[in-house]
mmCIF file of C-alpha atoms in Angstrom:
data_model
loop_
_atom_site.group_PDB
_atom_site.id
_atom_site.type_symbol
_atom_site.label_atom_id
_atom_site.label_comp_id
_atom_site.label_asym_id
_atom_site.label_seq_id
_atom_site.Cartn_x
_atom_site.Cartn_y
_atom_site.Cartn_z
ATOM 1 C CA UNK A 1 109.766 74.656 -132.268
ATOM 2 C CA UNK A 2 111.920 75.276 -135.397
ATOM 3 C CA UNK A 3 115.403 77.260 -135.504
ATOM 4 C CA UNK A 4 116.284 80.143 -137.674
ATOM 5 C CA UNK A 5 119.145 78.785 -138.581
ATOM 6 C CA UNK A 6 117.428 74.921 -139.003
ATOM 7 C CA UNK A 7 115.556 76.721 -141.387
ATOM 8 C CA UNK A 8 118.120 78.351 -143.554
ATOM 9 C CA UNK A 9 119.555 75.051 -145.080
ATOM 10 C CA UNK A 10 115.550 74.502 -146.102
ATOM 11 C CA UNK A 11 115.007 77.948 -147.696
ATOM 12 C CA UNK A 12 114.307 75.595 -150.916
ATOM 13 C CA UNK A 13 111.438 73.615 -149.093
ATOM 14 C CA UNK A 14 109.672 76.082 -146.855
ATOM 15 C CA UNK A 15 107.609 73.691 -145.700
ATOM 16 C CA UNK A 16 109.997 71.384 -144.085
ATOM 17 C CA UNK A 17 109.087 71.986 -140.716
ATOM 18 C CA UNK A 18 106.141 72.000 -137.839
ATOM 19 C CA UNK A 19 103.721 73.896 -139.771
ATOM 20 C CA UNK A 20 100.510 73.764 -136.656
ATOM 21 C CA UNK A 21 104.030 74.540 -134.091
ATOM 22 C CA UNK A 22 104.440 77.827 -136.488
ATOM 23 C CA UNK A 23 100.671 79.423 -137.023
ATOM 24 C CA UNK A 24 100.261 78.581 -133.433
ATOM 25 C CA UNK A 25 103.118 80.825 -132.663
ATOM 26 C CA UNK A 26 101.732 83.544 -135.256
ATOM 27 C CA UNK A 27 98.157 83.275 -133.592
ATOM 28 C CA UNK A 28 100.441 83.907 -129.992
ATOM 29 C CA UNK A 29 102.320 87.321 -131.761
ATOM 30 C CA UNK A 30 99.236 88.603 -133.675
ATOM 31 C CA UNK A 31 96.810 88.337 -130.639
ATOM 32 C CA UNK A 32 99.369 89.432 -128.505
ATOM 33 C CA UNK A 33 100.090 92.891 -130.178
ATOM 34 C CA UNK A 34 97.500 92.997 -132.985
ATOM 35 C CA UNK A 35 98.025 93.127 -136.185
ATOM 36 C CA UNK A 36 99.423 96.639 -137.011
ATOM 37 C CA UNK A 37 101.965 96.279 -134.007
ATOM 38 C CA UNK A 38 102.734 93.332 -135.031
ATOM 39 C CA UNK A 39 106.390 92.924 -136.779
ATOM 40 C CA UNK A 40 108.013 90.545 -139.234
ATOM 41 C CA UNK A 41 110.777 90.248 -136.325
ATOM 42 C CA UNK A 42 107.704 89.572 -133.719
ATOM 43 C CA UNK A 43 107.103 86.782 -136.349
ATOM 44 C CA UNK A 44 110.409 85.619 -137.058
ATOM 45 C CA UNK A 45 111.407 85.396 -133.375
ATOM 46 C CA UNK A 46 107.992 83.845 -132.261
ATOM 47 C CA UNK A 47 108.841 81.387 -135.202
ATOM 48 C CA UNK A 48 111.642 80.514 -135.436
ATOM 49 C CA UNK A 49 111.615 81.068 -139.092
ATOM 50 C CA UNK A 50 113.582 83.463 -141.346
ATOM 51 C CA UNK A 51 111.175 86.228 -143.102
ATOM 52 C CA UNK A 52 112.752 84.626 -146.406
ATOM 53 C CA UNK A 53 110.832 81.227 -145.038
ATOM 54 C CA UNK A 54 107.347 83.040 -144.060
ATOM 55 C CA UNK A 55 107.104 84.936 -146.799
ATOM 56 C CA UNK A 56 107.334 81.577 -148.728
ATOM 57 C CA UNK A 57 105.220 79.792 -146.447
ATOM 58 C CA UNK A 58 102.651 81.961 -146.276
ATOM 59 C CA UNK A 59 102.975 85.493 -148.675
ATOM 60 C CA UNK A 60 103.096 88.613 -147.312
ATOM 61 C CA UNK A 61 102.312 89.668 -143.422
ATOM 62 C CA UNK A 62 98.692 90.339 -144.085
ATOM 63 C CA UNK A 63 98.283 86.630 -145.805
ATOM 64 C CA UNK A 64 100.365 85.313 -142.182
ATOM 65 C CA UNK A 65 97.912 86.892 -140.482
ATOM 66 C CA UNK A 66 94.518 85.628 -141.850
ATOM 67 C CA UNK A 67 95.411 81.969 -141.958
ATOM 68 C CA UNK A 68 97.043 82.554 -138.230
ATOM 69 C CA UNK A 69 92.456 84.415 -137.736
ATOM 70 C CA UNK A 70 91.663 81.114 -139.486
ATOM 71 C CA UNK A 71 93.341 78.952 -137.423
ATOM 72 C CA UNK A 72 92.426 80.975 -134.183
ATOM 73 C CA UNK A 73 88.481 80.632 -134.949
ATOM 74 C CA UNK A 74 88.122 77.300 -135.440
ATOM 75 C CA UNK A 75 91.124 75.560 -132.380
ATOM 76 C CA UNK A 76 89.301 78.403 -130.501
ATOM 77 C CA UNK A 77 85.767 79.128 -131.478
ATOM 78 C CA UNK A 78 84.910 76.498 -133.564
ATOM 79 C CA UNK A 79 85.855 73.645 -131.489
ATOM 80 C CA UNK A 80 84.402 75.747 -128.577
ATOM 81 C CA UNK A 81 80.786 75.330 -130.651
ATOM 82 C CA UNK A 82 81.408 71.867 -131.508
ATOM 83 C CA UNK A 83 81.968 70.926 -127.708
ATOM 84 C CA UNK A 84 79.181 72.561 -126.532
ATOM 85 C CA UNK A 85 76.439 71.611 -129.094
ATOM 86 C CA UNK A 86 76.918 68.020 -127.874
ATOM 87 C CA UNK A 87 75.178 69.011 -124.222
ATOM 88 C CA UNK A 88 71.354 69.759 -124.091
ATOM 89 C CA UNK A 89 70.421 72.957 -125.418
ATOM 90 C CA UNK A 90 70.541 75.450 -121.994
ATOM 91 C CA UNK A 91 73.633 73.154 -120.849
ATOM 92 C CA UNK A 92 75.332 74.074 -123.924
ATOM 93 C CA UNK A 93 74.621 77.932 -123.475
ATOM 94 C CA UNK A 94 75.868 77.439 -119.886
ATOM 95 C CA UNK A 95 78.924 75.737 -120.534
ATOM 96 C CA UNK A 96 79.702 78.024 -123.417
ATOM 97 C CA UNK A 97 80.080 80.973 -121.540
ATOM 98 C CA UNK A 98 81.694 78.795 -118.439
ATOM 99 C CA UNK A 99 84.569 78.701 -121.098
ATOM 100 C CA UNK A 100 84.708 82.443 -122.029
ATOM 101 C CA UNK A 101 85.024 83.093 -117.863
ATOM 102 C CA UNK A 102 87.437 80.723 -117.516
ATOM 103 C CA UNK A 103 89.536 81.619 -120.170
ATOM 104 C CA UNK A 104 89.007 85.519 -118.906
ATOM 105 C CA UNK A 105 89.966 84.692 -115.463
ATOM 106 C CA UNK A 106 93.394 82.896 -116.508
ATOM 107 C CA UNK A 107 94.018 85.679 -119.183
ATOM 108 C CA UNK A 108 96.904 87.240 -117.516
ATOM 109 C CA UNK A 109 98.401 89.125 -120.677
ATOM 110 C CA UNK A 110 94.795 90.272 -120.168
ATOM 111 C CA UNK A 111 95.056 89.060 -124.352
ATOM 112 C CA UNK A 112 91.191 88.827 -125.096
ATOM 113 C CA UNK A 113 89.431 87.054 -127.761
ATOM 114 C CA UNK A 114 91.442 87.689 -131.343
ATOM 115 C CA UNK A 115 87.952 87.763 -132.839
ATOM 116 C CA UNK A 116 87.251 90.805 -130.957
ATOM 117 C CA UNK A 117 90.909 92.230 -130.722
ATOM 118 C CA UNK A 118 90.643 92.366 -135.021
ATOM 119 C CA UNK A 119 86.878 93.253 -134.955
ATOM 120 C CA UNK A 120 88.379 96.249 -133.372
ATOM 121 C CA UNK A 121 91.463 97.126 -134.863
ATOM 122 C CA UNK A 122 90.312 95.764 -139.239
ATOM 123 C CA UNK A 123 86.962 95.764 -139.405
ATOM 124 C CA UNK A 124 85.738 99.463 -139.859
ATOM 125 C CA UNK A 125 88.514 99.947 -142.439
ATOM 126 C CA UNK A 126 89.325 96.552 -143.767
ATOM 127 C CA UNK A 127 86.422 95.169 -146.127
ATOM 128 C CA UNK A 128 87.811 91.257 -146.417
ATOM 129 C CA UNK A 129 88.025 91.087 -142.623
ATOM 130 C CA UNK A 130 85.217 92.637 -141.870
ATOM 131 C CA UNK A 131 83.019 90.061 -143.589
ATOM 132 C CA UNK A 132 85.280 87.573 -142.342
ATOM 133 C CA UNK A 133 84.535 88.479 -138.509
ATOM 134 C CA UNK A 134 80.811 89.589 -139.322
ATOM 135 C CA UNK A 135 80.203 85.492 -140.413
ATOM 136 C CA UNK A 136 81.976 84.394 -137.312
ATOM 137 C CA UNK A 137 80.009 86.734 -135.521
ATOM 138 C CA UNK A 138 77.036 85.503 -137.315
ATOM 139 C CA UNK A 139 78.054 81.510 -136.328
ATOM 140 C CA UNK A 140 78.073 82.478 -132.305
ATOM 141 C CA UNK A 141 74.432 84.187 -133.289
ATOM 142 C CA UNK A 142 73.572 80.900 -135.234
ATOM 143 C CA UNK A 143 75.048 78.281 -132.458
ATOM 144 C CA UNK A 144 72.807 80.327 -129.603
ATOM 145 C CA UNK A 145 69.819 80.007 -131.745
ATOM 146 C CA UNK A 146 69.854 76.557 -132.635
ATOM 147 C CA UNK A 147 70.172 76.250 -128.700
ATOM 148 C CA UNK A 148 67.850 78.858 -127.396
ATOM 149 C CA UNK A 149 64.874 77.298 -130.265
ATOM 150 C CA UNK A 150 65.921 73.732 -128.973
ATOM 151 C CA UNK A 151 65.520 74.740 -125.538
ATOM 152 C CA UNK A 152 61.960 76.654 -126.217
ATOM 153 C CA UNK A 153 61.291 73.081 -128.089
ATOM 154 C CA UNK A 154 61.685 71.337 -125.056
ATOM 155 C CA UNK A 155 60.766 73.360 -122.243
ATOM 156 C CA UNK A 156 64.088 74.261 -120.979
ATOM 157 C CA UNK A 157 63.971 77.455 -122.205
ATOM 158 C CA UNK A 158 60.562 80.009 -121.990
ATOM 159 C CA UNK A 159 59.189 80.866 -125.234
ATOM 160 C CA UNK A 160 57.865 84.529 -123.914
ATOM 161 C CA UNK A 161 60.922 86.053 -125.816
ATOM 162 C CA UNK A 162 61.409 85.225 -129.149
ATOM 163 C CA UNK A 163 64.098 82.947 -130.027
ATOM 164 C CA UNK A 164 66.274 85.125 -132.392
ATOM 165 C CA UNK A 165 66.296 88.805 -129.876
ATOM 166 C CA UNK A 166 67.740 85.976 -126.971
ATOM 167 C CA UNK A 167 70.426 84.485 -129.392
ATOM 168 C CA UNK A 168 70.735 88.525 -130.357
ATOM 169 C CA UNK A 169 71.128 89.198 -126.858
ATOM 170 C CA UNK A 170 73.589 86.238 -125.574
ATOM 171 C CA UNK A 171 75.976 87.867 -128.505
ATOM 172 C CA UNK A 172 75.671 91.323 -127.667
ATOM 173 C CA UNK A 173 76.349 90.015 -123.905
ATOM 174 C CA UNK A 174 79.590 87.851 -125.141
ATOM 175 C CA UNK A 175 81.252 90.443 -126.924
ATOM 176 C CA UNK A 176 80.746 93.152 -124.212
ATOM 177 C CA UNK A 177 82.063 90.397 -121.523
ATOM 178 C CA UNK A 178 85.032 89.427 -123.512
ATOM 179 C CA UNK A 179 85.701 93.645 -124.101
ATOM 180 C CA UNK A 180 85.749 94.017 -120.736
ATOM 181 C CA UNK A 181 87.461 91.516 -119.252
ATOM 182 C CA UNK A 182 90.895 93.086 -120.821
ATOM 183 C CA UNK A 183 90.077 95.744 -118.272
ATOM 184 C CA UNK A 184 88.039 94.403 -115.417
ATOM 185 C CA UNK A 185 88.584 90.322 -115.077
ATOM 186 C CA UNK A 186 86.814 90.015 -112.218
ATOM 187 C CA UNK A 187 84.581 87.076 -111.544
ATOM 188 C CA UNK A 188 81.379 88.393 -109.440
ATOM 189 C CA UNK A 189 81.646 91.480 -112.696
ATOM 190 C CA UNK A 190 81.979 88.773 -115.176
ATOM 191 C CA UNK A 191 79.507 85.862 -113.795
ATOM 192 C CA UNK A 192 77.045 89.247 -113.080
ATOM 193 C CA UNK A 193 76.892 90.508 -116.468
ATOM 194 C CA UNK A 194 76.462 86.605 -117.738
ATOM 195 C CA UNK A 195 74.073 85.297 -115.127
ATOM 196 C CA UNK A 196 72.273 88.269 -115.566
ATOM 197 C CA UNK A 197 71.834 87.483 -119.414
ATOM 198 C CA UNK A 198 70.943 83.517 -118.794
ATOM 199 C CA UNK A 199 68.194 84.659 -116.551
ATOM 200 C CA UNK A 200 66.678 86.111 -119.562
ATOM 201 C CA UNK A 201 66.091 82.311 -120.828
ATOM 202 C CA UNK A 202 63.852 81.877 -117.795
ATOM 203 C CA UNK A 203 61.269 84.641 -119.335
ATOM 204 C CA UNK A 204 60.351 87.312 -117.760
#
């Protein structure tokens, strides 16, 4: 990762740094502290860039957060969905939650999910970020819905419950698990919540 002194001499060409590494560092800053509590100084220390270089490359702090959130969504949620949807429908849902469980139990800093954190911090009073977060949650719900519909079609998921309702239930459990894990990251607790949700796929 570049150092501040290494960037100072290239102020006229602010993109001459490892942009992916800088964005990943910005993600970590915002993810750990949230938007309001992350200062430009935090971003400078995390990325190794000067304030001028950050502003020249990404605009103001809000724009930096938007870029970081978009990167988190694609590198975390997007990758998880693409990896899971390659599996049979029932296995895809299980794989998705297994990854969530593993991340939650290994989250020593208890950062949780950046999307969920942003939903609590930003969405209530910021229409732009509320729309972004809503679209992300709809993307996850659509993944669950596609899996449930395919599973009901091939018989691996019972058809006694509406597919839409099951997808919405899975989304709600996912959000709850992500919040719960920040306070009580206990395997038995999280497994119990996830296992009960998955049991609904077997019908009444």
